[in-house]
mmCIF file of C-alpha atoms and ligand atoms in Angstrom:
data_model
loop_
_atom_site.group_PDB
_atom_site.id
_atom_site.type_symbol
_atom_site.label_atom_id
_atom_site.label_comp_id
_atom_site.label_asym_id
_atom_site.label_seq_id
_atom_site.Cartn_x
_atom_site.Cartn_y
_atom_site.Cartn_z
ATOM 1 C CA MET M 1 -10.652 4.293 -19.988
ATOM 2 C CA ALA M 2 -10.884 5.865 -16.568
ATOM 3 C CA PHE M 3 -11.244 3.208 -13.886
ATOM 4 C CA ASP M 4 -14.539 3.395 -11.991
ATOM 5 C CA TYR M 5 -13.352 3.604 -8.377
ATOM 6 C CA GLU M 6 -16.711 4.959 -7.211
ATOM 7 C CA GLN M 7 -18.309 1.511 -7.486
ATOM 8 C CA TYR M 8 -16.113 0.399 -4.557
ATOM 9 C CA LEU M 9 -16.132 3.596 -2.477
ATOM 10 C CA ARG M 10 -18.628 4.506 0.209
ATOM 11 C CA PRO M 11 -20.559 7.501 -1.102
ATOM 12 C CA GLY M 12 -19.728 11.002 0.123
ATOM 13 C CA LYS M 13 -16.360 10.107 1.694
ATOM 14 C CA LEU M 14 -14.090 12.051 -0.674
ATOM 15 C CA PRO M 15 -11.943 14.073 -0.354
ATOM 16 C CA HIS M 16 -10.228 11.695 2.075
ATOM 17 C CA ILE M 17 -8.359 12.883 5.186
ATOM 18 C CA TRP M 18 -4.833 12.003 4.017
ATOM 19 C CA CYS M 19 -2.396 14.902 3.541
ATOM 20 C CA PRO M 20 -1.525 16.299 0.096
ATOM 21 C CA GLY M 21 0.691 13.773 -1.682
ATOM 22 C CA CYS M 22 0.329 11.022 0.960
ATOM 23 C CA GLY M 23 0.891 7.730 -0.854
ATOM 24 C CA HIS M 24 -1.859 5.931 1.062
ATOM 25 C CA GLY M 25 -4.379 7.142 -1.540
ATOM 26 C CA ILE M 26 -2.289 5.663 -4.368
ATOM 27 C CA VAL M 27 -2.190 2.302 -2.571
ATOM 28 C CA MET M 28 -5.938 2.376 -1.895
ATOM 29 C CA LYS M 29 -6.582 2.814 -5.610
ATOM 30 C CA GLY M 30 -4.240 -0.070 -6.451
ATOM 31 C CA LEU M 31 -6.006 -2.267 -3.925
ATOM 32 C CA LEU M 32 -9.392 -1.520 -5.514
ATOM 33 C CA ARG M 33 -8.075 -2.310 -8.996
ATOM 34 C CA ALA M 34 -6.679 -5.615 -7.699
ATOM 35 C CA ILE M 35 -10.016 -6.498 -6.098
ATOM 36 C CA ASP M 36 -11.702 -5.675 -9.397
ATOM 37 C CA THR M 37 -9.209 -7.781 -11.400
ATOM 38 C CA CYS M 38 -9.808 -10.771 -9.142
ATOM 39 C CA GLY M 39 -13.577 -10.254 -9.211
ATOM 40 C CA LEU M 40 -14.016 -10.406 -5.434
ATOM 41 C CA GLU M 41 -17.615 -10.109 -4.227
ATOM 42 C CA LYS M 42 -18.249 -7.169 -1.905
ATOM 43 C CA ASN M 43 -20.309 -9.243 0.498
ATOM 44 C CA ASN M 44 -17.760 -12.021 0.597
ATOM 45 C CA THR M 45 -14.772 -9.766 1.248
ATOM 46 C CA ALA M 46 -13.513 -8.470 4.593
ATOM 47 C CA ILE M 47 -10.931 -5.690 4.868
ATOM 48 C CA VAL M 48 -9.413 -5.319 8.314
ATOM 49 C CA SER M 49 -7.120 -2.675 9.789
ATOM 50 C CA GLY M 50 -5.643 -1.552 13.088
ATOM 51 C CA ILE M 51 -4.882 2.100 13.888
ATOM 52 C CA GLY M 52 -2.874 4.710 11.998
ATOM 53 C CA CYS M 53 -3.260 6.867 8.907
ATOM 54 C CA ALA M 54 -2.906 3.765 6.707
ATOM 55 C CA SER M 55 -5.469 1.986 8.850
ATOM 56 C CA ARG M 56 -8.083 4.592 7.903
ATOM 57 C CA LEU M 57 -8.306 2.960 4.469
ATOM 58 C CA PRO M 58 -11.156 0.514 5.202
ATOM 59 C CA GLY M 59 -13.398 3.435 6.187
ATOM 60 C CA TYR M 60 -13.537 4.562 2.554
ATOM 61 C CA VAL M 61 -14.302 1.278 0.836
ATOM 62 C CA ASP M 62 -17.604 -0.505 0.470
ATOM 63 C CA PHE M 63 -16.875 -4.020 1.754
ATOM 64 C CA ASN M 64 -17.218 -5.724 5.134
ATOM 65 C CA THR M 65 -14.682 -3.604 6.997
ATOM 66 C CA LEU M 66 -13.223 -3.680 10.488
ATOM 67 C CA HIS M 67 -11.213 -0.837 12.013
ATOM 68 C CA THR M 68 -9.820 -2.545 15.108
ATOM 69 C CA ALA M 69 -7.184 -1.965 17.803
ATOM 70 C CA HIS M 70 -3.640 -0.775 17.123
ATOM 71 C CA GLY M 71 -1.491 -3.683 15.939
ATOM 72 C CA ARG M 72 -4.270 -6.253 16.212
ATOM 73 C CA ALA M 73 -5.569 -6.348 12.643
ATOM 74 C CA ALA M 74 -3.972 -9.727 11.856
ATOM 75 C CA ALA M 75 -5.564 -11.247 14.960
ATOM 76 C CA PHE M 76 -9.063 -9.978 14.075
ATOM 77 C CA ALA M 77 -8.565 -11.088 10.473
ATOM 78 C CA THR M 78 -7.518 -14.552 11.674
ATOM 79 C CA GLY M 79 -10.772 -14.755 13.642
ATOM 80 C CA ILE M 80 -12.845 -13.832 10.596
ATOM 81 C CA LYS M 81 -11.061 -16.307 8.344
ATOM 82 C CA MET M 82 -11.379 -19.142 10.888
ATOM 83 C CA ALA M 83 -15.099 -18.490 11.356
ATOM 84 C CA LYS M 84 -15.770 -17.979 7.630
ATOM 85 C CA PRO M 85 -13.028 -19.671 5.599
ATOM 86 C CA GLU M 86 -14.949 -19.031 2.366
ATOM 87 C CA MET M 87 -14.437 -15.276 2.729
ATOM 88 C CA ASP M 88 -11.655 -13.306 1.061
ATOM 89 C CA VAL M 89 -9.839 -11.556 3.898
ATOM 90 C CA LEU M 90 -7.448 -8.627 3.508
ATOM 91 C CA VAL M 91 -5.482 -6.680 6.081
ATOM 92 C CA VAL M 92 -4.176 -3.168 5.457
ATOM 93 C CA GLY M 93 -2.056 -1.103 7.784
ATOM 94 C CA GLY M 94 1.115 0.813 8.412
ATOM 95 C CA ASP M 95 4.640 -0.108 9.415
ATOM 96 C CA GLY M 96 4.024 0.950 13.013
ATOM 97 C CA ASP M 97 0.784 -0.959 13.227
ATOM 98 C CA GLY M 98 2.104 -4.060 11.467
ATOM 99 C CA VAL M 99 5.647 -4.578 12.688
ATOM 100 C CA ALA M 100 6.018 -2.435 15.839
ATOM 101 C CA ILE M 101 3.066 -2.935 18.201
ATOM 102 C CA GLY M 102 1.564 -5.584 15.891
ATOM 103 C CA GLY M 103 4.764 -7.461 15.096
ATOM 104 C CA ASN M 104 3.773 -10.450 17.150
ATOM 105 C CA HIS M 105 0.386 -10.915 15.462
ATOM 106 C CA PHE M 106 2.030 -10.352 12.097
ATOM 107 C CA ILE M 107 4.682 -13.060 12.465
ATOM 108 C CA HIS M 108 2.225 -15.616 13.806
ATOM 109 C CA ALA M 109 -0.208 -15.057 10.935
ATOM 110 C CA CYS M 110 2.780 -15.677 8.637
ATOM 111 C CA ARG M 111 3.784 -18.791 10.569
ATOM 112 C CA ARG M 112 0.292 -20.263 10.382
ATOM 113 C CA ASN M 113 0.075 -19.575 6.672
ATOM 114 C CA ILE M 114 -3.534 -18.548 7.007
ATOM 115 C CA ASP M 115 -5.123 -17.613 3.683
ATOM 116 C CA MET M 116 -5.206 -13.813 3.754
ATOM 117 C CA THR M 117 -3.613 -10.898 1.921
ATOM 118 C CA TYR M 118 -1.740 -8.394 4.072
ATOM 119 C CA VAL M 119 -0.905 -5.053 2.438
ATOM 120 C CA LEU M 120 1.632 -3.204 4.567
ATOM 121 C CA LEU M 121 1.992 0.498 3.749
ATOM 122 C CA ASN M 122 5.512 1.288 4.880
ATOM 123 C CA ASN M 123 6.088 5.046 5.070
ATOM 124 C CA TYR M 124 9.022 4.568 7.501
ATOM 125 C CA ILE M 125 7.290 6.408 10.362
ATOM 126 C CA TYR M 126 4.347 6.715 12.743
ATOM 127 C CA GLY M 127 2.520 9.254 10.586
ATOM 128 C CA MET M 128 -0.688 9.654 12.529
ATOM 129 C CA THR M 129 0.862 10.492 15.877
ATOM 130 C CA GLY M 130 3.354 13.034 14.563
ATOM 131 C CA GLY M 131 6.439 11.213 13.389
ATOM 132 C CA GLN M 132 7.832 8.888 16.054
ATOM 133 C CA PHE M 133 10.314 6.340 14.684
ATOM 134 C CA SER M 134 9.111 2.866 13.759
ATOM 135 C CA PRO M 135 11.072 -0.362 13.211
ATOM 136 C CA CYS M 136 11.158 0.690 9.528
ATOM 137 C CA THR M 137 12.674 4.157 10.045
ATOM 138 C CA PRO M 138 16.031 4.037 8.246
ATOM 139 C CA THR M 139 19.172 4.143 10.393
ATOM 140 C CA TRP M 140 20.190 7.756 11.077
ATOM 141 C CA ALA M 141 16.961 9.181 9.668
ATOM 142 C CA LYS M 142 15.226 11.752 11.843
ATOM 143 C CA ALA M 143 11.986 11.212 13.690
ATOM 144 C CA SER M 144 10.378 13.299 16.432
ATOM 145 C CA THR M 145 11.744 10.781 18.944
ATOM 146 C CA THR M 146 15.201 10.550 17.331
ATOM 147 C CA PRO M 147 16.206 14.207 16.908
ATOM 148 C CA TYR M 148 19.896 13.191 16.609
ATOM 149 C CA GLY M 149 19.129 10.468 14.095
ATOM 150 C CA ASN M 150 17.856 6.928 14.551
ATOM 151 C CA PRO M 151 20.578 4.503 15.707
ATOM 152 C CA ASP M 152 18.424 1.381 15.150
ATOM 153 C CA PRO M 153 18.744 -1.024 12.239
ATOM 154 C CA ILE M 154 15.471 -1.626 10.353
ATOM 155 C CA PHE M 155 13.160 -4.547 9.966
ATOM 156 C CA ASP M 156 13.216 -5.604 6.311
ATOM 157 C CA VAL M 157 9.507 -6.462 6.112
ATOM 158 C CA PRO M 158 9.709 -9.042 3.297
ATOM 159 C CA LYS M 159 12.616 -10.839 5.020
ATOM 160 C CA LEU M 160 10.685 -10.815 8.298
ATOM 161 C CA ALA M 161 7.614 -12.245 6.551
ATOM 162 C CA ILE M 162 9.601 -14.930 4.724
ATOM 163 C CA GLY M 163 11.464 -15.895 7.885
ATOM 164 C CA ALA M 164 8.201 -16.155 9.791
ATOM 165 C CA GLY M 165 6.669 -18.435 7.148
ATOM 166 C CA ALA M 166 4.541 -16.352 4.771
ATOM 167 C CA THR M 167 4.181 -18.238 1.497
ATOM 168 C CA PHE M 168 3.807 -15.231 -0.833
ATOM 169 C CA VAL M 169 5.937 -12.137 -0.264
ATOM 170 C CA ALA M 170 6.254 -9.150 -2.578
ATOM 171 C CA ARG M 171 7.300 -5.536 -2.542
ATOM 172 C CA THR M 172 6.662 -2.438 -4.606
ATOM 173 C CA THR M 173 6.399 1.314 -4.033
ATOM 174 C CA ALA M 174 3.722 3.989 -4.253
ATOM 175 C CA PHE M 175 5.497 5.332 -7.345
ATOM 176 C CA HIS M 176 5.068 2.016 -9.185
ATOM 177 C CA ALA M 177 1.290 2.286 -9.337
ATOM 178 C CA THR M 178 0.593 -0.473 -11.863
ATOM 179 C CA GLN M 179 2.734 -2.937 -9.924
ATOM 180 C CA ILE M 180 0.653 -2.313 -6.783
ATOM 181 C CA ASP M 181 -2.454 -3.885 -8.274
ATOM 182 C CA LYS M 182 -0.559 -6.668 -10.053
ATOM 183 C CA LEU M 183 1.153 -7.795 -6.852
ATOM 184 C CA ILE M 184 -1.949 -7.483 -4.670
ATOM 185 C CA ALA M 185 -3.916 -9.469 -7.274
ATOM 186 C CA ALA M 186 -1.208 -12.164 -7.265
ATOM 187 C CA GLY M 187 -1.395 -12.206 -3.465
ATOM 188 C CA LEU M 188 -5.177 -12.551 -3.542
ATOM 189 C CA ARG M 189 -4.911 -15.513 -5.917
ATOM 190 C CA HIS M 190 -2.283 -17.186 -3.739
ATOM 191 C CA LYS M 191 -3.546 -19.715 -1.211
ATOM 192 C CA GLY M 192 -1.938 -18.925 2.137
ATOM 193 C CA MET M 193 -0.472 -15.869 3.827
ATOM 194 C CA ALA M 194 0.432 -13.221 1.242
ATOM 195 C CA VAL M 195 2.359 -10.136 2.331
ATOM 196 C CA ILE M 196 2.751 -7.188 -0.026
ATOM 197 C CA GLU M 197 4.891 -4.357 1.276
ATOM 198 C CA VAL M 198 4.333 -1.015 -0.462
ATOM 199 C CA LEU M 199 7.047 1.545 0.246
ATOM 200 C CA ASP M 200 5.146 4.737 0.684
ATOM 201 C CA ASP M 201 5.667 8.430 1.365
ATOM 202 C CA CYS M 202 4.625 10.478 4.375
ATOM 203 C CA PRO M 203 5.560 14.037 3.424
ATOM 204 C CA THR M 204 4.144 15.480 6.651
ATOM 205 C CA ALA M 205 5.798 13.444 9.402
ATOM 206 C CA TYR M 206 8.811 11.967 7.580
ATOM 207 C CA GLY M 207 9.620 13.991 4.467
ATOM 208 C CA ARG M 208 9.888 17.393 6.091
ATOM 209 C CA ARG M 209 12.252 16.128 8.799
ATOM 210 C CA ASN M 210 14.446 14.281 6.348
ATOM 211 C CA LYS M 211 15.350 16.952 3.795
ATOM 212 C CA PHE M 212 12.808 16.057 1.150
ATOM 213 C CA ARG M 213 11.751 19.371 -0.369
ATOM 214 C CA SER M 214 8.490 18.027 -1.760
ATOM 215 C CA VAL M 215 6.235 15.057 -2.378
ATOM 216 C CA VAL M 216 7.726 14.877 -5.867
ATOM 217 C CA ASP M 217 11.207 14.438 -4.319
ATOM 218 C CA MET M 218 9.887 11.552 -2.228
ATOM 219 C CA MET M 219 8.342 9.930 -5.305
ATOM 220 C CA LYS M 220 11.613 10.300 -7.198
ATOM 221 C CA ARG M 221 13.454 8.587 -4.357
ATOM 222 C CA LEU M 222 11.009 5.646 -4.472
ATOM 223 C CA LYS M 223 11.617 5.420 -8.216
ATOM 224 C CA GLU M 224 15.411 5.461 -7.762
ATOM 225 C CA ILE M 225 15.745 2.878 -5.015
ATOM 226 C CA ALA M 226 13.500 0.212 -6.560
ATOM 227 C CA VAL M 227 15.214 -2.586 -8.484
ATOM 228 C CA PRO M 228 13.130 -5.420 -9.944
ATOM 229 C CA VAL M 229 14.324 -8.804 -8.623
ATOM 230 C CA LYS M 230 15.156 -10.040 -12.108
ATOM 231 C CA ALA M 231 17.360 -7.013 -12.843
ATOM 232 C CA ALA M 232 19.067 -7.377 -9.464
ATOM 233 C CA ALA M 233 20.302 -10.859 -10.426
ATOM 234 C CA HIS M 234 22.683 -9.188 -12.907
ATOM 235 C CA MET M 235 23.911 -6.472 -10.564
ATOM 236 C CA THR M 236 26.969 -6.306 -8.294
ATOM 237 C CA PRO M 237 26.686 -5.735 -4.535
ATOM 238 C CA GLU M 238 28.085 -2.226 -5.107
ATOM 239 C CA GLN M 239 25.373 -1.466 -7.644
ATOM 240 C CA LEU M 240 22.742 -2.744 -5.213
ATOM 241 C CA GLU M 241 23.946 -0.548 -2.341
ATOM 242 C CA GLY M 242 21.004 1.473 -1.020
ATOM 243 C CA LYS M 243 18.500 -0.236 -3.340
ATOM 244 C CA VAL M 244 15.445 -2.330 -2.494
ATOM 245 C CA LEU M 245 14.239 -5.332 -4.443
ATOM 246 C CA THR M 246 10.738 -5.178 -5.920
ATOM 247 C CA GLY M 247 8.399 -7.758 -7.419
ATOM 248 C CA ILE M 248 7.534 -11.226 -6.119
ATOM 249 C CA LEU M 249 10.340 -12.055 -3.691
ATOM 250 C CA HIS M 250 9.124 -15.423 -2.454
ATOM 251 C CA GLN M 251 6.397 -17.942 -3.264
ATOM 252 C CA GLU M 252 5.952 -21.508 -2.060
ATOM 253 C CA GLU M 253 3.184 -23.982 -1.275
ATOM 254 C CA ARG M 254 2.573 -25.121 2.254
ATOM 255 C CA PRO M 255 -0.557 -26.386 4.088
ATOM 256 C CA GLU M 256 -3.000 -23.554 4.732
ATOM 257 C CA TYR M 257 -4.196 -23.015 8.293
ATOM 258 C CA CYS M 258 -7.997 -23.206 7.845
ATOM 259 C CA GLU M 259 -7.580 -26.479 5.947
ATOM 260 C CA GLN M 260 -5.320 -27.824 8.676
ATOM 261 C CA TYR M 261 -7.953 -26.870 11.193
ATOM 262 C CA GLN M 262 -10.595 -28.837 9.285
ATOM 263 C CA GLN M 263 -8.520 -31.894 10.146
ATOM 264 C CA VAL M 264 -8.699 -30.982 13.818
ATOM 265 C CA ILE M 265 -12.489 -30.830 13.502
ATOM 266 C CA ALA M 266 -12.584 -34.175 11.699
ATOM 267 C CA ARG M 267 -10.360 -35.790 14.336
ATOM 268 C CA ALA M 268 -12.472 -34.395 17.157
ATOM 269 C CA GLN M 269 -15.545 -35.863 15.468
ATOM 270 C CA GLY M 270 -13.812 -39.230 15.413
ATOM 271 C CA ALA M 271 -13.320 -39.488 11.652
ATOM 272 C CA MET A 1 -10.556 6.837 -31.624
ATOM 273 C CA SER A 2 -11.826 10.079 -30.113
ATOM 274 C CA SER A 3 -9.263 12.459 -28.604
ATOM 275 C CA PRO A 4 -8.583 11.926 -24.889
ATOM 276 C CA LYS A 5 -10.382 13.989 -22.310
ATOM 277 C CA VAL A 6 -8.388 14.750 -19.169
ATOM 278 C CA GLU A 7 -10.452 15.932 -16.237
ATOM 279 C CA ILE A 8 -9.470 17.283 -12.816
ATOM 280 C CA ILE A 9 -12.024 17.232 -10.041
ATOM 281 C CA GLU A 10 -10.920 20.450 -8.393
ATOM 282 C CA ASN A 11 -12.471 19.954 -5.006
ATOM 283 C CA TYR A 12 -10.609 16.620 -4.622
ATOM 284 C CA CYS A 13 -7.227 17.989 -5.803
ATOM 285 C CA LYS A 14 -4.855 18.801 -2.920
ATOM 286 C CA GLY A 15 -2.143 20.269 -5.118
ATOM 287 C CA CYS A 16 0.608 17.686 -4.559
ATOM 288 C CA SER A 17 2.002 18.208 -8.127
ATOM 289 C CA ILE A 18 2.481 14.480 -8.802
ATOM 290 C CA CYS A 19 0.441 14.650 -12.024
ATOM 291 C CA VAL A 20 2.250 17.810 -13.154
ATOM 292 C CA GLU A 21 5.728 16.381 -12.537
ATOM 293 C CA PHE A 22 5.297 12.896 -13.966
ATOM 294 C CA CYS A 23 3.073 13.440 -17.022
ATOM 295 C CA PRO A 24 5.432 12.553 -19.904
ATOM 296 C CA THR A 25 3.878 15.179 -22.189
ATOM 297 C CA ASN A 26 3.335 18.085 -19.750
ATOM 298 C CA VAL A 27 -0.434 18.168 -19.946
ATOM 299 C CA PHE A 28 -0.796 19.789 -16.496
ATOM 300 C CA LYS A 29 0.332 22.941 -14.765
ATOM 301 C CA MET A 30 -0.076 24.059 -11.158
ATOM 302 C CA GLU A 31 -2.205 27.141 -10.646
ATOM 303 C CA GLY A 32 -1.978 28.067 -7.009
ATOM 304 C CA PHE A 33 -2.880 24.925 -5.067
ATOM 305 C CA VAL A 34 -4.770 23.154 -7.853
ATOM 306 C CA ALA A 35 -3.553 21.299 -10.935
ATOM 307 C CA LYS A 36 -4.994 22.473 -14.241
ATOM 308 C CA VAL A 37 -5.178 20.740 -17.614
ATOM 309 C CA VAL A 38 -3.345 23.048 -20.024
ATOM 310 C CA ARG A 39 -2.369 20.837 -23.002
ATOM 311 C CA PRO A 40 -5.084 18.176 -23.342
ATOM 312 C CA GLU A 41 -4.205 17.609 -27.006
ATOM 313 C CA ALA A 42 -0.734 16.338 -25.967
ATOM 314 C CA CYS A 43 -2.155 13.489 -23.873
ATOM 315 C CA THR A 44 -1.096 10.007 -25.011
ATOM 316 C CA LYS A 45 -3.484 8.228 -22.629
ATOM 317 C CA CYS A 46 -0.651 6.546 -20.753
ATOM 318 C CA MET A 47 -2.929 6.792 -17.660
ATOM 319 C CA LEU A 48 -0.033 7.485 -15.275
ATOM 320 C CA CYS A 49 -1.646 10.623 -13.872
ATOM 321 C CA GLU A 50 -4.873 8.829 -13.075
ATOM 322 C CA LEU A 51 -2.978 5.911 -11.517
ATOM 323 C CA ARG A 52 -0.736 8.104 -9.353
ATOM 324 C CA CYS A 53 -3.075 10.843 -8.181
ATOM 325 C CA PRO A 54 -3.477 10.032 -4.458
ATOM 326 C CA ASP A 55 -6.773 11.930 -4.322
ATOM 327 C CA PHE A 56 -8.960 10.376 -7.041
ATOM 328 C CA ALA A 57 -8.869 13.820 -8.683
ATOM 329 C CA VAL A 58 -7.705 12.926 -12.220
ATOM 330 C CA LYS A 59 -9.759 11.065 -14.764
ATOM 331 C CA VAL A 60 -8.629 10.273 -18.299
ATOM 332 C CA HIS A 61 -11.498 9.327 -20.599
HETATM 333 C C1 TPP E 1 -2.514 0.774 21.987
HETATM 334 C C2 TPP E 1 -2.180 2.018 21.258
HETATM 335 N N1 TPP E 1 -0.937 2.536 21.372
HETATM 336 C C3 TPP E 1 -0.621 3.660 20.681
HETATM 337 C C4 TPP E 1 -1.558 4.293 19.923
HETATM 338 C C5 TPP E 1 -1.178 5.568 19.216
HETATM 339 N N2 TPP E 1 -0.975 5.391 17.799
HETATM 340 C C6 TPP E 1 -1.957 5.633 16.917
HETATM 341 S S1 TPP E 1 -1.483 5.420 15.318
HETATM 342 C C7 TPP E 1 0.094 5.010 15.811
HETATM 343 C C8 TPP E 1 1.187 4.693 14.814
HETATM 344 C C9 TPP E 1 0.725 4.488 13.428
HETATM 345 O O1 TPP E 1 1.818 4.328 12.576
HETATM 346 P P1 TPP E 1 1.681 3.445 11.263
HETATM 347 O O2 TPP E 1 1.026 2.159 11.559
HETATM 348 O O3 TPP E 1 3.024 3.378 10.623
HETATM 349 O O4 TPP E 1 0.649 4.253 10.359
HETATM 350 P P2 TPP E 1 0.797 5.632 9.567
HETATM 351 O O5 TPP E 1 0.092 6.645 10.408
HETATM 352 O O6 TPP E 1 2.249 5.926 9.406
HETATM 353 O O7 TPP E 1 0.110 5.375 8.263
HETATM 354 C C10 TPP E 1 0.214 5.022 17.203
HETATM 355 C C11 TPP E 1 1.468 4.745 17.921
HETATM 356 C C12 TPP E 1 -2.846 3.716 19.827
HETATM 357 N N3 TPP E 1 -3.787 4.258 19.059
HETATM 358 N N4 TPP E 1 -3.129 2.597 20.514
HETATM 359 S S1 SF4 E 2 0.628 12.235 8.434
HETATM 360 FE FE1 SF4 E 2 1.775 11.145 6.857
HETATM 361 S S2 SF4 E 2 0.799 9.109 6.721
HETATM 362 FE FE2 SF4 E 2 -0.626 10.481 7.803
HETATM 363 S S3 SF4 E 2 -1.976 11.292 6.195
HETATM 364 FE FE3 SF4 E 2 -0.312 12.773 6.481
HETATM 365 S S4 SF4 E 2 1.232 12.186 4.959
HETATM 366 FE FE4 SF4 E 2 -0.155 10.431 5.181
HETATM 367 S S1 SF4 E 3 -1.911 14.346 -8.535
HETATM 368 FE FE1 SF4 E 3 -4.079 14.705 -8.012
HETATM 369 S S2 SF4 E 3 -4.064 15.801 -6.058
HETATM 370 FE FE2 SF4 E 3 -1.984 15.897 -6.907
HETATM 371 S S3 SF4 E 3 -1.947 17.854 -8.020
HETATM 372 FE FE3 SF4 E 3 -2.514 16.274 -9.513
HETATM 373 S S4 SF4 E 3 -4.770 16.239 -9.478
HETATM 374 FE FE4 SF4 E 3 -4.107 17.354 -7.665
HETATM 375 S S1 SF4 E 4 -2.700 10.035 -19.417
HETATM 376 FE FE1 SF4 E 4 -0.451 10.259 -19.504
HETATM 377 S S2 SF4 E 4 -0.115 11.742 -21.143
HETATM 378 FE FE2 SF4 E 4 -2.280 11.904 -20.586
HETATM 379 S S3 SF4 E 4 -2.354 13.530 -19.081
HETATM 380 FE FE3 SF4 E 4 -2.134 11.628 -17.946
HETATM 381 S S4 SF4 E 4 0.069 11.361 -17.607
HETATM 382 FE FE4 SF4 E 4 -0.205 12.911 -19.227
HETATM 383 MG MG1 MG E 5 3.767 4.480 9.059
#
């Protein structure tokens, strides 16, 4: 049966603005299926973004949505969750938004273990502004600002999130469409900061500069590099060269920030 | 079970070819900048095209 996406989309918004083959649309669909699986109420759900192509996502979906300042989505989302802890709060945004300009807000949301679900669409580039390198642009890949190749090492987003204290961390790719909704749903059910990185394609600002002939080539690459964590346990370091691990990479229980804050309120009231 | 119906909403399709390339039974073909359903009877209802179309342009009923 065809999934009814229209029930969650604002009317009259399609076709969306993303380029032909841009993976952001695939991730948006996965996000809506996950929301449907978990039965979230539209009026009790907030979806927050910063700025970028990925950050346009909330404009299409019929929930409480906030399109905020570049890199600041996690901070706005923290405010919403603190004021209304009963709400389901999601953040969506790109690699530039989340771990370049927004890296500070991102790590502190992880550290606090505030109960939200952060979907980071990593297309390895600043798509919206024409292809400047981000902290996720692979070493020696080309960006408009690294015409001789990018000398920087990357941020591994899941490792960054785990190191900073997120209690649910997962990764998949835009090719692995069914895994997108499964992992986001698992993140939504998790109490605490859940980070789901989706490796994504930007044919316009990244693909063309980096010798991908087509969107299909970029999808095939996502398929090739992904190795499920369980399979990786039986592989040698040589076999894992150039691969990325997918699935749930980390999950633990730790006090959640809004609940901790309730104790502050109780203490202040002399309980 | 009735036979599957594969539909393309042409004014949403941006011609990325993802459905054409990854359909296991070659149900689609590109015609210019739009994907067309050419072998609907071959569809196994795996739903991959609907899941992967970035543009909400494929529906499998
Ligand atoms: C304070 C501020 N600095 C810079 C910009 C310009 N800007 C807009 S989007 C963007 C990068 C977006 O990249 P990413 O988050 O990876 O999203 P993508 O477009 O790749 O989906 C930048 C630098 C801005 N809007 N505001
Ligand atoms: S520029 Fe890149 S990220 Fe932005 S819509 Fe186009 S393909 Fe997607
Ligand atoms: S995947 Fe969607 S947008 Fe791409 S060619 Fe097929 S129908 Fe068109
Ligand atoms: S549902 Fe599967 S078999 Fe049918 S058209 Fe789509 S990709 Fe092809
Ligand atoms: Mg990006």
